[in-house]
CSV table of C-alpha atoms in Angstrom, one decimal:
chain,number,residue,atom,x,y,z
A,1140,UNK,CA,-86.5,184.5,71.1
A,1141,UNK,CA,-85.2,180.9,71.3
A,1142,UNK,CA,-85.8,178.8,68.0
A,1143,UNK,CA,-84.9,175.3,67.0
A,1144,UNK,CA,-85.5,174.0,63.6
A,1145,UNK,CA,-85.0,170.4,62.6
A,1146,UNK,CA,-84.5,169.2,59.1
A,1147,UNK,CA,-83.2,166.3,57.3
A,1148,UNK,CA,-86.0,163.8,57.7
A,1149,UNK,CA,-87.4,161.4,55.0
A,1150,UNK,CA,-87.9,158.1,53.7
A,1151,UNK,CA,-85.0,155.7,53.9
A,1152,UNK,CA,-84.6,152.0,53.3
A,1153,UNK,CA,-83.7,149.5,56.3
A,1154,UNK,CA,-79.9,149.6,56.6
A,1155,UNK,CA,-79.6,153.0,55.2
A,1156,UNK,CA,-78.4,156.3,56.7
A,1157,UNK,CA,-79.7,159.8,57.2
A,1158,UNK,CA,-78.3,162.8,59.0
A,1159,UNK,CA,-80.6,165.2,61.0
A,1160,UNK,CA,-79.9,168.8,61.7
A,1161,UNK,CA,-81.2,171.2,64.2
A,1162,UNK,CA,-80.4,174.9,63.7
A,1163,UNK,CA,-80.5,177.1,66.9
A,1164,UNK,CA,-81.2,180.7,67.2
A,1165,UNK,CA,-81.9,183.2,70.0
A,1166,UNK,CA,-79.3,182.1,72.4
A,1167,UNK,CA,-75.6,181.4,73.0
A,1168,UNK,CA,-75.6,178.0,71.5
A,1169,UNK,CA,-72.1,176.8,72.7
A,1170,UNK,CA,-73.1,177.3,76.3
A,1171,UNK,CA,-76.0,174.8,76.1
A,1172,UNK,CA,-76.0,171.0,76.1
A,1173,UNK,CA,-78.4,169.7,73.6
A,1174,UNK,CA,-80.5,166.6,73.2
A,1175,UNK,CA,-82.5,164.5,70.8
A,1176,UNK,CA,-85.7,162.9,71.6
A,1177,UNK,CA,-88.0,160.6,69.2
A,1178,UNK,CA,-91.4,159.7,69.2
A,1179,UNK,CA,-92.6,156.5,67.1
A,1180,UNK,CA,-96.2,157.0,65.5
A,1181,UNK,CA,-98.9,156.7,68.2
A,1182,UNK,CA,-96.2,156.0,71.0
A,1183,UNK,CA,-94.6,157.7,73.9
A,1184,UNK,CA,-91.4,159.8,74.0
A,1185,UNK,CA,-88.0,158.1,74.0
A,1186,UNK,CA,-84.9,159.8,74.8
A,1187,UNK,CA,-82.1,159.2,72.1
A,1188,UNK,CA,-79.0,161.3,72.8
A,1189,UNK,CA,-77.3,164.2,74.4
A,1190,UNK,CA,-74.2,166.3,73.8
A,1191,UNK,CA,-72.4,168.6,76.0
A,1192,UNK,CA,-72.0,172.4,75.0
A,1193,UNK,CA,-68.5,172.0,73.7
A,1194,UNK,CA,-69.3,168.8,72.1
A,1195,UNK,CA,-66.6,166.7,74.1
A,1196,UNK,CA,-69.2,164.4,75.9
A,1197,UNK,CA,-71.9,162.5,74.2
A,1198,UNK,CA,-74.6,160.1,75.5
A,1199,UNK,CA,-76.9,157.6,74.0
A,1200,UNK,CA,-79.7,155.3,74.6
A,1201,UNK,CA,-79.1,151.6,74.4
A,1202,UNK,CA,-81.3,151.3,71.3
A,1203,UNK,CA,-79.3,153.5,69.3
A,1204,UNK,CA,-75.7,153.2,70.7
A,1205,UNK,CA,-73.3,152.3,68.0
A,1206,UNK,CA,-75.7,153.2,65.0
A,1207,UNK,CA,-76.3,156.9,65.9
A,1208,UNK,CA,-73.7,159.8,66.5
A,1209,UNK,CA,-74.6,163.0,67.9
A,1210,UNK,CA,-72.4,166.1,66.9
A,1211,UNK,CA,-72.6,169.8,66.8
A,1212,UNK,CA,-70.9,172.7,64.9
A,1213,UNK,CA,-70.9,175.6,67.4
A,1214,UNK,CA,-69.8,178.0,64.6
A,1215,UNK,CA,-72.9,177.2,62.7
A,1216,UNK,CA,-75.3,176.9,65.9
A,1217,UNK,CA,-76.2,173.4,64.6
A,1218,UNK,CA,-76.7,170.1,66.2
A,1219,UNK,CA,-76.6,166.9,64.0
A,1220,UNK,CA,-77.7,163.4,64.5
A,1221,UNK,CA,-76.0,160.9,62.1
A,1222,UNK,CA,-78.2,157.8,61.8
A,1223,UNK,CA,-76.6,154.6,60.3
A,1224,UNK,CA,-78.0,151.0,60.0
A,1225,UNK,CA,-81.4,152.3,60.2
A,1226,UNK,CA,-84.2,149.9,61.2
A,1227,UNK,CA,-88.0,150.0,61.0
A,1228,UNK,CA,-88.3,150.7,64.7
A,1229,UNK,CA,-86.3,153.9,64.2
A,1230,UNK,CA,-89.3,155.2,62.3
A,1231,UNK,CA,-90.4,158.2,64.5
A,1232,UNK,CA,-90.5,162.0,64.8
A,1233,UNK,CA,-87.1,163.3,66.0
A,1234,UNK,CA,-87.1,166.5,68.2
A,1235,UNK,CA,-84.0,168.3,69.1
A,1236,UNK,CA,-84.3,170.2,72.5
A,1237,UNK,CA,-82.2,172.7,74.6
A,1238,UNK,CA,-81.0,171.5,78.0
A,1239,UNK,CA,-81.3,174.3,80.6
A,1240,UNK,CA,-79.2,173.7,83.8
A,1241,UNK,CA,-80.2,175.6,86.9
A,1242,UNK,CA,-77.0,177.3,88.0
A,1243,UNK,CA,-77.4,177.1,91.8
A,1244,UNK,CA,-78.8,173.4,91.9
A,1245,UNK,CA,-77.5,171.8,88.6
A,1246,UNK,CA,-81.0,170.5,88.0
A,1247,UNK,CA,-81.8,170.1,84.2
A,1248,UNK,CA,-84.7,170.2,82.0
A,1249,UNK,CA,-85.5,170.4,78.3
A,1250,UNK,CA,-86.8,174.0,78.2
A,1251,UNK,CA,-87.1,174.5,74.4
A,1252,UNK,CA,-88.0,172.1,71.7
A,1253,UNK,CA,-88.1,172.1,67.9
A,1254,UNK,CA,-91.2,171.1,65.8
A,1255,UNK,CA,-89.6,167.8,64.8
A,1256,UNK,CA,-88.5,166.0,61.8
A,1257,UNK,CA,-90.2,162.7,60.5
A,1258,UNK,CA,-88.0,159.7,59.8
A,1259,UNK,CA,-89.6,156.8,58.1
A,1260,UNK,CA,-87.5,153.6,57.7
A,1261,UNK,CA,-89.1,151.3,55.1
A,1262,UNK,CA,-88.7,149.3,52.0
B,723,UNK,CA,-81.6,151.8,83.2
B,724,UNK,CA,-84.0,153.4,85.7
B,725,UNK,CA,-87.5,152.6,84.8
B,726,UNK,CA,-90.3,155.2,85.2
B,727,UNK,CA,-93.6,153.7,85.8
B,728,UNK,CA,-96.3,156.2,85.1
B,729,UNK,CA,-100.1,155.9,86.1
B,730,UNK,CA,-102.6,156.1,85.1
B,731,UNK,CA,-102.2,155.6,81.4
B,732,UNK,CA,-105.4,157.7,80.8
B,733,UNK,CA,-108.0,159.3,82.5
B,734,UNK,CA,-111.3,161.2,82.0
B,735,UNK,CA,-112.0,164.4,83.7
B,736,UNK,CA,-114.2,167.5,83.7
B,737,UNK,CA,-113.2,171.1,83.4
B,738,UNK,CA,-112.6,172.3,87.0
B,739,UNK,CA,-111.5,168.8,88.4
B,740,UNK,CA,-108.3,168.2,90.3
B,741,UNK,CA,-106.2,165.7,88.4
B,742,UNK,CA,-103.2,163.8,89.8
B,743,UNK,CA,-100.6,161.7,87.7
B,744,UNK,CA,-97.9,159.7,89.3
B,745,UNK,CA,-94.5,158.5,88.2
B,746,UNK,CA,-92.5,156.0,90.3
B,747,UNK,CA,-88.8,155.5,89.8
B,748,UNK,CA,-87.2,152.1,90.1
B,749,UNK,CA,-84.3,153.7,91.8
B,750,UNK,CA,-83.6,156.9,93.8
B,751,UNK,CA,-83.4,159.8,91.4
B,752,UNK,CA,-83.0,162.8,93.8
B,753,UNK,CA,-85.4,165.2,92.4
B,754,UNK,CA,-84.2,165.0,88.9
B,755,UNK,CA,-87.6,164.7,87.4
B,756,UNK,CA,-89.5,166.9,84.9
B,757,UNK,CA,-93.1,166.8,83.7
B,758,UNK,CA,-93.9,167.6,79.9
B,759,UNK,CA,-97.2,168.2,78.3
B,760,UNK,CA,-97.8,167.2,74.7
B,761,UNK,CA,-100.9,168.0,72.6
B,762,UNK,CA,-101.6,166.3,69.3
B,763,UNK,CA,-99.2,167.2,66.5
B,764,UNK,CA,-97.3,169.5,68.7
B,765,UNK,CA,-93.8,169.3,70.3
B,766,UNK,CA,-93.8,168.7,74.2
B,767,UNK,CA,-93.8,171.6,76.5
B,768,UNK,CA,-92.0,171.8,79.9
B,769,UNK,CA,-94.2,172.3,82.9
B,770,UNK,CA,-92.2,171.3,85.9
B,771,UNK,CA,-88.6,170.5,86.5
B,772,UNK,CA,-86.5,169.4,89.7
B,773,UNK,CA,-89.8,167.6,90.7
B,774,UNK,CA,-91.5,170.8,91.9
B,775,UNK,CA,-90.1,174.0,90.1
B,776,UNK,CA,-92.8,175.6,88.0
B,777,UNK,CA,-91.4,176.5,84.6
B,778,UNK,CA,-91.6,180.3,83.7
B,779,UNK,CA,-95.0,181.1,82.1
B,780,UNK,CA,-96.8,177.8,83.2
B,781,UNK,CA,-100.2,178.4,85.1
B,782,UNK,CA,-99.8,178.0,88.8
B,783,UNK,CA,-102.6,175.3,88.7
B,784,UNK,CA,-99.9,172.9,87.8
B,785,UNK,CA,-97.7,171.8,90.6
B,786,UNK,CA,-95.4,168.8,91.2
B,787,UNK,CA,-94.3,167.0,94.4
B,788,UNK,CA,-92.0,164.2,95.3
B,789,UNK,CA,-91.9,161.6,98.1
B,790,UNK,CA,-89.0,159.1,98.0
B,791,UNK,CA,-89.2,157.6,94.5
B,792,UNK,CA,-92.8,158.6,94.0
B,793,UNK,CA,-93.5,161.7,91.9
B,794,UNK,CA,-96.8,163.6,91.4
B,795,UNK,CA,-98.1,166.0,89.0
B,796,UNK,CA,-101.4,167.9,90.2
B,797,UNK,CA,-103.5,169.9,88.1
B,798,UNK,CA,-105.8,172.1,90.3
B,799,UNK,CA,-108.9,173.1,88.3
B,800,UNK,CA,-108.5,171.5,85.0
B,801,UNK,CA,-108.9,173.9,81.9
B,802,UNK,CA,-110.1,173.1,78.5
B,803,UNK,CA,-106.5,173.7,77.2
B,804,UNK,CA,-105.1,171.0,79.7
B,805,UNK,CA,-106.5,168.1,77.9
B,806,UNK,CA,-103.3,166.6,76.5
B,807,UNK,CA,-100.8,163.8,77.2
B,808,UNK,CA,-98.3,164.3,80.1
B,809,UNK,CA,-95.0,162.7,80.4
B,810,UNK,CA,-92.4,162.5,83.3
B,811,UNK,CA,-88.7,162.2,82.5
B,812,UNK,CA,-85.9,161.2,84.9
B,813,UNK,CA,-82.5,163.0,84.1
B,814,UNK,CA,-80.7,161.7,87.1
B,815,UNK,CA,-78.6,159.2,85.2
B,816,UNK,CA,-78.1,158.1,81.6
B,817,UNK,CA,-79.8,156.6,79.9
B,818,UNK,CA,-82.5,159.3,80.7
B,819,UNK,CA,-86.0,157.8,80.6
B,820,UNK,CA,-89.6,158.9,80.2
B,821,UNK,CA,-92.8,157.5,81.6
B,822,UNK,CA,-95.3,155.8,79.4
B,823,UNK,CA,-97.4,158.9,79.4
B,824,UNK,CA,-100.9,159.9,80.8
B,825,UNK,CA,-103.5,160.9,78.3
B,826,UNK,CA,-106.1,163.3,80.1
B,827,UNK,CA,-109.5,163.2,78.1
B,828,UNK,CA,-112.5,165.1,78.5
B,829,UNK,CA,-115.3,163.5,80.4
């Protein structure tokens, strides 16, 4: 059974840093790209970042580019999101999700999600 | 960035109704579009990918279709457990973008 578990959320002051982790189980982690999505309180979903299975390719939303860094440790089945220079508008629940790619069409989807980790940026 | 304009933002419907939700992409995105359902306090759940492919385990009352840059999620015979917020997502090109969401409420 596929399972994703985020951790590392909490309260941080503006300008501070936080690192989220997402531990994966139930599948061969290094064969799947992974992604982070966030949701501010009472708001919609916002895609944040993605990383290839090997970790060699990374992608970011404009709102976090230069401040957030996605990485992974395939030996530990763990995805990370390093968040620096945090702002009040980064306050959100952060979800990690697995990216499934259909082999014959290359169409993608986020087929499994974690339960989310709350990040609050406030003084 | 490609903008996804989702409508309506909310709707009221009764059990058994047919419900349609639309997303319009600002540029062509092939069929690189998924639909996700989110219930309060829960993580989103994949319903449809590649515009019209039903995810395994999702009831057949959910369907997706595409016409150019317009994408539609249809629920045929709304069930009590379908009252939730629905989002489209384009993953054709980075940055990937979600629609604003449609909240389906009980009439």
